[in-house]
mmCIF file of C-alpha atoms in Angstrom:
data_model
loop_
_atom_site.group_PDB
_atom_site.id
_atom_site.type_symbol
_atom_site.label_atom_id
_atom_site.label_comp_id
_atom_site.label_asym_id
_atom_site.label_seq_id
_atom_site.Cartn_x
_atom_site.Cartn_y
_atom_site.Cartn_z
ATOM 1 C CA HIS A 1 216.605 111.146 137.482
ATOM 2 C CA PRO A 2 214.994 108.803 134.574
ATOM 3 C CA HIS A 3 217.114 110.279 132.089
ATOM 4 C CA GLN A 4 219.984 110.456 133.672
ATOM 5 C CA GLN A 5 219.725 106.423 134.287
ATOM 6 C CA ARG A 6 218.984 105.695 130.894
ATOM 7 C CA THR A 7 221.678 107.269 129.517
ATOM 8 C CA TYR A 8 224.205 105.505 131.835
ATOM 9 C CA ASP A 9 222.294 102.254 131.131
ATOM 10 C CA LEU A 10 222.884 102.854 127.372
ATOM 11 C CA LEU A 11 226.574 103.770 128.032
ATOM 12 C CA SER A 12 227.258 101.077 130.375
ATOM 13 C CA GLN A 13 226.479 98.106 127.862
ATOM 14 C CA THR A 14 229.523 99.624 125.845
ATOM 15 C CA CYS A 15 231.365 100.368 128.753
ATOM 16 C CA PRO A 16 231.266 97.367 131.257
ATOM 17 C CA VAL A 17 232.623 97.976 134.531
ATOM 18 C CA GLN A 18 235.597 95.785 134.888
ATOM 19 C CA ALA A 19 235.469 93.236 137.533
ATOM 20 C CA ASN A 20 236.869 94.045 140.893
ATOM 21 C CA PRO A 21 237.293 91.731 143.498
ATOM 22 C CA ARG A 22 236.869 94.357 146.041
ATOM 23 C CA ARG A 23 233.300 94.886 145.151
ATOM 24 C CA THR A 24 230.633 93.043 146.133
ATOM 25 C CA HIS A 25 226.895 92.898 145.322
ATOM 26 C CA PRO A 26 225.171 95.890 146.680
ATOM 27 C CA THR A 27 221.606 94.325 147.282
ATOM 28 C CA MET A 28 222.731 91.386 149.180
ATOM 29 C CA SER A 29 221.956 90.968 153.036
ATOM 30 C CA ASP A 30 225.598 90.498 153.895
ATOM 31 C CA ASP A 31 226.110 93.928 153.405
ATOM 32 C CA SER A 32 223.541 95.043 155.772
ATOM 33 C CA PHE A 33 224.345 98.120 158.163
ATOM 34 C CA ASP A 34 222.683 96.588 161.165
ATOM 35 C CA ILE A 35 219.783 98.409 161.238
ATOM 36 C CA SER A 36 216.337 97.092 161.854
ATOM 37 C CA GLU A 37 213.244 97.820 159.752
ATOM 38 C CA GLY A 38 211.560 99.177 162.923
ATOM 39 C CA ALA A 39 214.907 101.685 163.576
ATOM 40 C CA ALA A 40 214.603 102.508 160.064
ATOM 41 C CA TYR A 41 211.178 103.341 160.227
ATOM 42 C CA ALA A 42 211.663 105.446 163.357
ATOM 43 C CA VAL A 43 214.209 107.365 161.595
ATOM 44 C CA LEU A 44 212.139 108.083 158.625
ATOM 45 C CA TYR A 45 208.898 109.037 160.644
ATOM 46 C CA THR A 46 210.820 111.279 163.059
ATOM 47 C CA VAL A 47 212.299 113.212 160.000
ATOM 48 C CA LEU A 48 209.052 113.212 158.052
ATOM 49 C CA SER A 49 207.526 114.843 161.551
ATOM 50 C CA LEU A 50 209.983 117.252 161.714
ATOM 51 C CA PHE A 51 209.611 118.523 158.282
ATOM 52 C CA THR A 52 205.685 118.464 158.833
ATOM 53 C CA LEU A 53 206.099 120.726 161.672
ATOM 54 C CA LEU A 54 208.471 122.937 160.054
ATOM 55 C CA ALA A 55 205.547 123.366 157.041
ATOM 56 C CA ILE A 56 203.140 124.297 159.794
ATOM 57 C CA LEU A 57 205.466 127.026 161.053
ATOM 58 C CA ALA A 58 206.071 128.213 157.580
ATOM 59 C CA ALA A 59 202.458 128.392 157.072
ATOM 60 C CA GLY A 60 201.824 130.788 159.949
ATOM 61 C CA TYR A 61 199.821 128.895 162.051
ATOM 62 C CA CYS A 62 201.934 129.062 165.069
ATOM 63 C CA GLY A 63 202.073 133.151 164.559
ATOM 64 C CA HIS A 64 204.509 135.363 162.666
ATOM 65 C CA SER A 65 206.906 136.210 165.524
ATOM 66 C CA ARG A 66 210.422 137.907 164.551
ATOM 67 C CA LEU A 67 211.901 134.756 166.296
ATOM 68 C CA LEU A 68 210.574 132.332 163.608
ATOM 69 C CA SER A 69 211.617 135.099 160.616
ATOM 70 C CA LYS A 70 215.153 135.032 162.017
ATOM 71 C CA LEU A 71 215.304 131.095 162.380
ATOM 72 C CA GLY A 72 214.164 131.105 158.603
ATOM 73 C CA CYS A 73 210.903 129.286 159.415
ATOM 74 C CA LEU A 74 208.985 132.029 157.503
ATOM 75 C CA LEU A 75 208.662 133.700 154.284
ATOM 76 C CA ARG A 76 207.053 137.164 153.843
ATOM 77 C CA PRO A 77 206.220 138.658 150.594
ATOM 78 C CA HIS A 78 208.230 142.032 149.849
ATOM 79 C CA SER A 79 205.721 143.102 146.873
ATOM 80 C CA SER A 80 202.070 142.241 145.804
ATOM 81 C CA PRO A 81 201.032 140.113 142.836
ATOM 82 C CA ASP A 82 200.618 143.940 141.112
ATOM 83 C CA GLY A 83 204.329 144.757 141.548
ATOM 84 C CA SER A 84 203.791 147.282 144.308
ATOM 85 C CA ALA A 85 206.271 147.071 147.457
ATOM 86 C CA ILE A 86 204.641 145.928 150.818
ATOM 87 C CA ALA A 87 205.703 148.545 153.544
ATOM 88 C CA SER A 88 204.288 147.096 156.839
ATOM 89 C CA GLY A 89 204.283 143.902 158.734
ATOM 90 C CA ASP A 90 201.128 143.791 159.005
ATOM 91 C CA ASP A 91 200.578 143.967 154.918
ATOM 92 C CA ALA A 92 202.954 141.238 154.793
ATOM 93 C CA GLU A 93 201.103 139.144 156.961
ATOM 94 C CA LYS A 94 198.005 139.504 155.144
ATOM 95 C CA ALA A 95 199.750 138.867 152.025
ATOM 96 C CA SER A 96 200.980 135.590 153.301
ATOM 97 C CA HIS A 97 197.648 134.197 153.644
ATOM 98 C CA THR A 98 196.529 134.611 150.169
ATOM 99 C CA ALA A 99 196.061 132.193 147.526
ATOM 100 C CA ASP A 100 198.526 133.741 145.164
ATOM 101 C CA PHE A 101 201.303 133.631 148.094
ATOM 102 C CA PHE A 102 200.459 129.682 148.748
ATOM 103 C CA LEU A 103 200.806 129.108 144.997
ATOM 104 C CA ALA A 104 203.719 130.885 144.226
ATOM 105 C CA ALA A 105 205.586 132.297 147.415
ATOM 106 C CA ARG A 106 205.630 135.707 145.324
ATOM 107 C CA SER A 107 208.657 138.044 145.812
ATOM 108 C CA SER A 108 209.262 136.217 149.485
ATOM 109 C CA ALA A 109 212.949 134.182 148.988
ATOM 110 C CA SER A 110 216.500 135.592 149.535
ATOM 111 C CA ALA A 111 219.277 134.707 147.475
ATOM 112 C CA ARG A 112 220.434 132.136 150.057
ATOM 113 C CA ALA A 113 216.873 130.814 150.349
ATOM 114 C CA ILE A 114 216.835 130.022 146.497
ATOM 115 C CA ALA A 115 220.386 128.376 146.575
ATOM 116 C CA LEU A 116 219.410 126.345 149.258
ATOM 117 C CA SER A 117 216.317 125.318 147.759
ATOM 118 C CA PHE A 118 217.487 124.450 144.197
ATOM 119 C CA PHE A 119 220.325 122.756 146.048
ATOM 120 C CA ALA A 120 217.810 120.556 148.364
ATOM 121 C CA SER A 121 215.177 119.642 145.700
ATOM 122 C CA GLY A 122 217.516 118.791 142.802
ATOM 123 C CA MET A 123 219.757 116.645 145.442
ATOM 124 C CA GLY A 124 217.840 113.764 146.216
ATOM 125 C CA ALA A 125 218.464 110.123 146.989
ATOM 126 C CA TRP A 126 219.829 109.451 143.420
ATOM 127 C CA VAL A 127 223.116 111.278 144.214
ATOM 128 C CA VAL A 128 223.850 108.021 145.813
ATOM 129 C CA TYR A 129 223.821 106.084 142.528
ATOM 130 C CA GLY A 130 224.430 108.804 139.713
ATOM 131 C CA SER A 131 227.828 110.240 139.822
ATOM 132 C CA THR A 132 229.160 107.528 142.000
ATOM 133 C CA GLU A 133 228.468 104.854 139.479
ATOM 134 C CA MET A 134 230.324 107.306 136.963
ATOM 135 C CA GLY A 135 233.245 107.523 139.023
ATOM 136 C CA ALA A 136 233.342 103.732 139.940
ATOM 137 C CA ASN A 137 233.608 102.882 135.939
ATOM 138 C CA PRO A 138 237.168 103.359 134.942
ATOM 139 C CA GLU A 139 235.823 103.610 131.362
ATOM 140 C CA LEU A 140 234.128 106.911 132.135
ATOM 141 C CA SER A 141 235.721 108.180 135.288
ATOM 142 C CA TRP A 142 236.845 111.704 135.470
ATOM 143 C CA LEU A 143 234.976 112.956 132.149
ATOM 144 C CA GLY A 144 232.006 110.968 133.277
ATOM 145 C CA VAL A 145 232.008 112.545 136.699
ATOM 146 C CA LEU A 146 232.695 116.075 135.517
ATOM 147 C CA GLY A 147 229.801 115.618 132.822
ATOM 148 C CA TYR A 148 227.163 114.253 135.490
ATOM 149 C CA SER A 149 228.358 117.101 137.814
ATOM 150 C CA GLY A 150 227.993 119.806 135.273
ATOM 151 C CA ALA A 151 224.987 118.322 133.591
ATOM 152 C CA SER A 152 223.339 118.534 136.921
ATOM 153 C CA ALA A 153 224.084 122.268 137.683
ATOM 154 C CA PHE A 154 223.707 123.469 134.230
ATOM 155 C CA PRO A 155 220.167 123.842 134.187
ATOM 156 C CA ALA A 156 220.459 126.728 137.192
ATOM 157 C CA LEU A 157 222.717 128.695 135.053
ATOM 158 C CA ILE A 158 220.348 128.671 132.066
ATOM 159 C CA VAL A 159 217.542 129.832 134.531
ATOM 160 C CA CYS A 160 220.117 132.620 135.474
ATOM 161 C CA ALA A 161 220.223 133.713 131.932
ATOM 162 C CA ILE A 162 216.609 133.437 130.926
ATOM 163 C CA GLY A 163 214.451 133.462 133.910
ATOM 164 C CA PRO A 164 214.610 137.483 134.166
ATOM 165 C CA ARG A 165 213.031 137.839 130.831
ATOM 166 C CA VAL A 166 210.594 134.940 131.198
ATOM 167 C CA ARG A 167 209.551 136.915 134.524
ATOM 168 C CA ARG A 168 209.108 140.181 132.788
ATOM 169 C CA ILE A 169 207.036 138.770 129.725
ATOM 170 C CA THR A 170 204.775 136.933 132.278
ATOM 171 C CA GLY A 171 204.418 139.813 134.941
ATOM 172 C CA GLU A 172 203.776 139.069 138.626
ATOM 173 C CA LYS A 173 200.818 137.212 138.081
ATOM 174 C CA ALA A 174 202.335 134.039 136.875
ATOM 175 C CA PHE A 175 203.886 130.869 138.608
ATOM 176 C CA ALA A 176 205.219 128.665 135.901
ATOM 177 C CA THR A 177 206.518 128.273 132.471
ATOM 178 C CA THR A 178 202.879 127.317 131.420
ATOM 179 C CA ASP A 179 201.759 130.893 131.871
ATOM 180 C CA PHE A 180 204.770 131.852 129.966
ATOM 181 C CA GLY A 181 203.591 129.642 127.079
ATOM 182 C CA LEU A 182 200.307 130.988 127.107
ATOM 183 C CA VAL A 183 201.510 134.774 127.223
ATOM 184 C CA ARG A 184 203.959 134.331 124.759
ATOM 185 C CA TYR A 185 202.702 131.613 122.244
ATOM 186 C CA GLY A 186 198.768 130.869 122.974
ATOM 187 C CA ARG A 187 196.473 128.441 124.643
ATOM 188 C CA LEU A 188 197.949 125.314 122.529
ATOM 189 C CA MET A 189 201.362 126.052 123.560
ATOM 190 C CA GLN A 190 200.311 126.305 127.704
ATOM 191 C CA LEU A 191 198.622 122.932 127.303
ATOM 192 C CA SER A 192 201.749 121.470 125.525
ATOM 193 C CA VAL A 193 204.275 122.564 128.111
ATOM 194 C CA ALA A 194 201.677 121.430 130.867
ATOM 195 C CA ALA A 195 201.479 117.892 129.374
ATOM 196 C CA ILE A 196 205.284 117.649 129.245
ATOM 197 C CA SER A 197 205.715 118.969 132.639
ATOM 198 C CA VAL A 198 203.232 116.609 134.063
ATOM 199 C CA PHE A 199 204.887 113.627 132.207
ATOM 200 C CA TYR A 200 208.155 114.531 133.241
ATOM 201 C CA MET A 201 207.495 115.355 137.111
ATOM 202 C CA PHE A 202 205.476 111.887 137.185
ATOM 203 C CA ILE A 203 208.616 110.166 136.189
ATOM 204 C CA PHE A 204 210.770 112.312 138.344
ATOM 205 C CA LEU A 205 208.837 111.330 141.557
ATOM 206 C CA VAL A 206 208.539 107.702 140.692
ATOM 207 C CA SER A 207 212.410 107.914 140.461
ATOM 208 C CA GLU A 208 212.846 109.468 143.673
ATOM 209 C CA MET A 209 210.268 107.381 145.401
ATOM 210 C CA THR A 210 211.866 104.235 144.272
ATOM 211 C CA SER A 211 215.502 105.594 145.145
ATOM 212 C CA ILE A 212 214.820 106.388 148.557
ATOM 213 C CA SER A 213 213.113 103.093 149.212
ATOM 214 C CA ASN A 214 215.843 101.295 147.711
ATOM 215 C CA VAL A 215 218.321 103.159 150.146
ATOM 216 C CA TYR A 216 216.015 102.145 152.948
ATOM 217 C CA GLY A 217 216.068 98.541 151.907
ATOM 218 C CA LEU A 218 219.892 98.547 151.442
ATOM 219 C CA LEU A 219 220.027 99.978 155.097
ATOM 220 C CA VAL A 220 218.226 97.140 156.749
ATOM 221 C CA GLY A 221 219.904 94.487 154.547
ATOM 222 C CA LEU A 222 217.172 93.542 151.956
ATOM 223 C CA ASP A 223 217.463 92.380 148.521
ATOM 224 C CA THR A 224 215.777 95.179 146.627
ATOM 225 C CA PHE A 225 215.746 93.040 143.491
ATOM 226 C CA SER A 226 213.572 90.740 144.800
ATOM 227 C CA ASP A 227 209.858 90.519 144.825
ATOM 228 C CA THR A 228 209.445 89.613 148.509
ATOM 229 C CA THR A 229 210.913 93.112 149.385
ATOM 230 C CA ILE A 230 208.202 95.103 147.499
ATOM 231 C CA ARG A 231 205.768 95.608 150.350
ATOM 232 C CA TYR A 232 208.680 97.097 152.598
ATOM 233 C CA THR A 233 209.714 99.387 150.055
ATOM 234 C CA THR A 234 206.528 100.422 148.684
ATOM 235 C CA SER A 235 205.386 101.339 152.454
ATOM 236 C CA ILE A 236 208.386 103.508 152.548
ATOM 237 C CA ALA A 237 207.006 105.342 149.101
ATOM 238 C CA ILE A 238 203.739 105.697 150.254
ATOM 239 C CA SER A 239 204.927 107.225 153.748
ATOM 240 C CA LEU A 240 206.940 109.985 151.929
ATOM 241 C CA ALA A 241 204.107 110.566 149.569
ATOM 242 C CA VAL A 242 201.596 111.103 152.102
ATOM 243 C CA PHE A 243 203.563 113.033 154.575
ATOM 244 C CA THR A 244 204.725 115.569 151.790
ATOM 245 C CA TRP A 245 201.317 115.703 150.396
ATOM 246 C CA PHE A 246 199.943 116.801 153.658
ATOM 247 C CA TYR A 247 202.207 119.560 154.509
ATOM 248 C CA THR A 248 202.308 121.050 151.329
ATOM 249 C CA SER A 249 198.567 121.092 151.206
ATOM 250 C CA LEU A 250 199.103 123.159 154.410
ATOM 251 C CA ALA A 251 201.416 125.539 153.451
ATOM 252 C CA GLY A 252 201.963 125.237 149.561
ATOM 253 C CA LEU A 253 205.044 126.914 148.023
ATOM 254 C CA PRO A 254 206.528 128.573 151.074
ATOM 255 C CA ALA A 255 206.558 124.996 152.967
ATOM 256 C CA SER A 256 208.707 123.670 150.153
ATOM 257 C CA ILE A 257 211.134 126.567 150.356
ATOM 258 C CA VAL A 258 211.374 126.494 154.122
ATOM 259 C CA THR A 259 211.955 122.673 154.475
ATOM 260 C CA ASP A 260 214.403 122.896 151.684
ATOM 261 C CA LYS A 261 216.591 125.098 153.538
ATOM 262 C CA PHE A 262 216.620 122.771 156.423
ATOM 263 C CA GLN A 263 217.191 120.025 154.185
ATOM 264 C CA ALA A 264 220.144 121.318 152.617
ATOM 265 C CA GLY A 265 221.777 122.154 155.878
ATOM 266 C CA LEU A 266 221.081 118.507 156.791
ATOM 267 C CA MET A 267 222.485 117.095 153.732
ATOM 268 C CA ALA A 268 225.592 119.511 154.092
ATOM 269 C CA THR A 269 226.281 118.211 157.421
ATOM 270 C CA LEU A 270 225.906 114.498 156.534
ATOM 271 C CA VAL A 271 228.203 114.804 153.786
ATOM 272 C CA PHE A 272 230.917 116.390 156.053
ATOM 273 C CA VAL A 273 230.352 113.652 158.265
ATOM 274 C CA LEU A 274 230.603 110.984 155.479
ATOM 275 C CA LEU A 275 233.842 112.914 154.335
ATOM 276 C CA ILE A 276 235.360 112.414 157.979
ATOM 277 C CA VAL A 277 234.355 108.995 158.054
ATOM 278 C CA ALA A 278 235.705 107.949 155.104
ATOM 279 C CA CYS A 279 239.162 109.428 155.636
ATOM 280 C CA ALA A 280 239.466 108.270 159.332
ATOM 281 C CA HIS A 281 239.337 104.728 158.416
ATOM 282 C CA PRO A 282 242.681 103.117 157.328
ATOM 283 C CA GLU A 283 241.096 100.522 155.148
ATOM 284 C CA ASN A 284 239.679 103.367 152.946
ATOM 285 C CA ARG A 285 243.169 104.554 152.098
ATOM 286 C CA VAL A 286 244.371 103.932 148.461
ATOM 287 C CA SER A 287 247.699 104.393 146.846
ATOM 288 C CA LYS A 288 248.543 106.561 143.633
ATOM 289 C CA GLN A 289 248.927 103.184 141.656
ATOM 290 C CA GLU A 290 245.252 102.005 142.986
ATOM 291 C CA PHE A 291 243.425 105.450 142.204
ATOM 292 C CA ALA A 292 245.323 105.559 138.896
ATOM 293 C CA VAL A 293 243.593 102.392 137.984
ATOM 294 C CA ALA A 294 239.840 104.110 138.723
ATOM 295 C CA SER A 295 240.951 107.719 137.282
ATOM 296 C CA ASN A 296 241.393 107.942 133.605
ATOM 297 C CA TRP A 297 240.422 110.382 131.070
ATOM 298 C CA THR A 298 238.650 108.331 128.045
ATOM 299 C CA THR A 299 236.472 108.770 125.102
ATOM 300 C CA ASP A 300 233.655 107.122 126.263
ATOM 301 C CA GLY A 301 233.588 109.496 129.395
ATOM 302 C CA LEU A 302 233.570 112.418 127.091
ATOM 303 C CA MET A 303 230.461 110.862 125.105
ATOM 304 C CA ALA A 304 228.802 110.495 128.419
ATOM 305 C CA ALA A 305 229.532 113.924 129.410
ATOM 306 C CA VAL A 306 228.028 115.410 126.111
ATOM 307 C CA THR A 307 225.082 113.114 126.251
ATOM 308 C CA LEU A 308 224.355 114.074 130.087
ATOM 309 C CA VAL A 309 224.480 117.562 129.492
ATOM 310 C CA ILE A 310 222.113 117.614 126.454
ATOM 311 C CA ALA A 311 219.668 115.222 128.129
ATOM 312 C CA ILE A 312 219.349 116.860 131.640
ATOM 313 C CA ALA A 313 219.326 120.575 130.431
ATOM 314 C CA CYS A 314 216.498 119.657 128.052
ATOM 315 C CA ALA A 315 214.381 117.855 130.626
ATOM 316 C CA GLU A 316 214.976 120.161 133.401
ATOM 317 C CA MET A 317 213.813 122.994 131.519
ATOM 318 C CA PHE A 318 210.244 121.193 132.110
ATOM 319 C CA ASN A 319 210.827 121.082 135.888
ATOM 320 C CA GLN A 320 208.079 123.343 137.141
ATOM 321 C CA GLY A 321 209.761 123.159 141.047
ATOM 322 C CA THR A 322 212.587 124.981 139.663
ATOM 323 C CA TRP A 323 210.899 127.236 137.502
ATOM 324 C CA GLN A 324 208.629 128.275 140.507
ATOM 325 C CA ARG A 325 211.458 129.531 142.242
ATOM 326 C CA VAL A 326 211.852 132.464 139.333
ATOM 327 C CA TRP A 327 208.721 134.306 140.844
ATOM 328 C CA ALA A 328 209.321 133.367 144.323
ATOM 329 C CA ALA A 329 212.710 135.400 144.444
ATOM 330 C CA LYS A 330 212.446 138.885 145.903
ATOM 331 C CA SER A 331 213.926 140.194 143.001
ATOM 332 C CA VAL A 332 215.790 139.538 139.750
ATOM 333 C CA LYS A 333 218.942 139.998 141.616
ATOM 334 C CA ASP A 334 218.216 137.711 144.278
ATOM 335 C CA MET A 335 216.922 135.122 141.610
ATOM 336 C CA ARG A 336 220.490 135.424 139.733
ATOM 337 C CA ARG A 337 222.738 135.153 142.915
ATOM 338 C CA GLY A 338 220.646 132.028 144.087
ATOM 339 C CA PHE A 339 220.613 130.204 141.110
ATOM 340 C CA ALA A 340 224.154 130.684 140.609
ATOM 341 C CA ALA A 341 225.028 129.798 144.164
ATOM 342 C CA GLY A 342 222.697 126.482 143.938
ATOM 343 C CA SER A 343 224.546 125.445 140.867
ATOM 344 C CA PHE A 344 227.797 125.467 142.411
ATOM 345 C CA MET A 345 226.719 123.636 145.648
ATOM 346 C CA VAL A 346 225.250 120.954 143.080
ATOM 347 C CA PHE A 347 228.502 120.646 141.173
ATOM 348 C CA LEU A 348 230.650 120.438 144.221
ATOM 349 C CA LEU A 349 228.119 117.766 145.838
ATOM 350 C CA MET A 350 228.163 115.613 142.754
ATOM 351 C CA MET A 351 232.024 116.037 142.330
ATOM 352 C CA PHE A 352 232.311 114.386 145.843
ATOM 353 C CA PHE A 353 230.117 111.498 145.267
ATOM 354 C CA GLY A 354 231.699 110.883 141.963
ATOM 355 C CA ILE A 355 235.136 110.980 143.619
ATOM 356 C CA MET A 356 234.231 108.793 146.373
ATOM 357 C CA GLY A 357 233.236 105.985 143.653
ATOM 358 C CA MET A 358 236.744 106.363 142.125
ATOM 359 C CA LEU A 359 238.004 105.510 145.663
ATOM 360 C CA ALA A 360 235.730 103.036 146.260
ATOM 361 C CA TYR A 361 236.861 101.048 143.036
#
């Protein structure tokens, strides 16, 4: 996230990471994972193609069979935009092909779908850099990691508290906080919220694309700070943008929620594998004395935690991707449970990477 990285940059000026002979420059080619550019492209396009297929299934282009529903590949609305319940499967199928469902996925997502969607959509490639760098900095350490983790999870708790009221005020025809701004405060507020949201989401997307491109660059052993690698990293970003634009244009918000569920499962699996691999290698073991050097409770860490909570909470209130899930939830109960569970999952993941940063230091 841009606001998180800026905060860390400011803090790092006063809390520089101490020199450690075990650490090497992360962008140099001698840290390559022995993966060729062709193999990296193959992995990228395989994953993008699979998620595009999921989006096509979510849009109902391959039918609305019970098997697809059980596999979690389909979302079915449980109420219409006027708030009336949808009783039959035929009515649900018809409602799933409307423009309203394309934009809002209204009243279709269970608590589990909301939780997994918030978890996956919020946890991008930047998690490799964020709390990991906090953990690897002994001047920030525990409080920095706890602050980063709590700050990333906190917006979902805010939505748990005020989301039901926002949904009630706007009714069942809205699908973003711009609608809330219009209903509650008028046209000027609607335009203001829209402008801030577009600006924030633009920075958000640029940061995500940059992080993913840099991760691929590091995998193939490129120096991502060099101008000679711009062509490669740009091609990664363009590929991501084109595929994502294509399948969301086909299936809308339902595709985003469905692919998020599978992405969350993939992320959980990869984190579990990473944990096993990290613990299995003897060279990764550290003594209590070594861990004590990296794990500290400092005033600078507290300053970082407070700063991150304020910065992220304020910025995330303009994240329309999060707010869209308020109207996509089947009910207020599903919405609250989903965001609460998603918040907890985000906190655990950020803590995991933060602690990995401490161990790596």
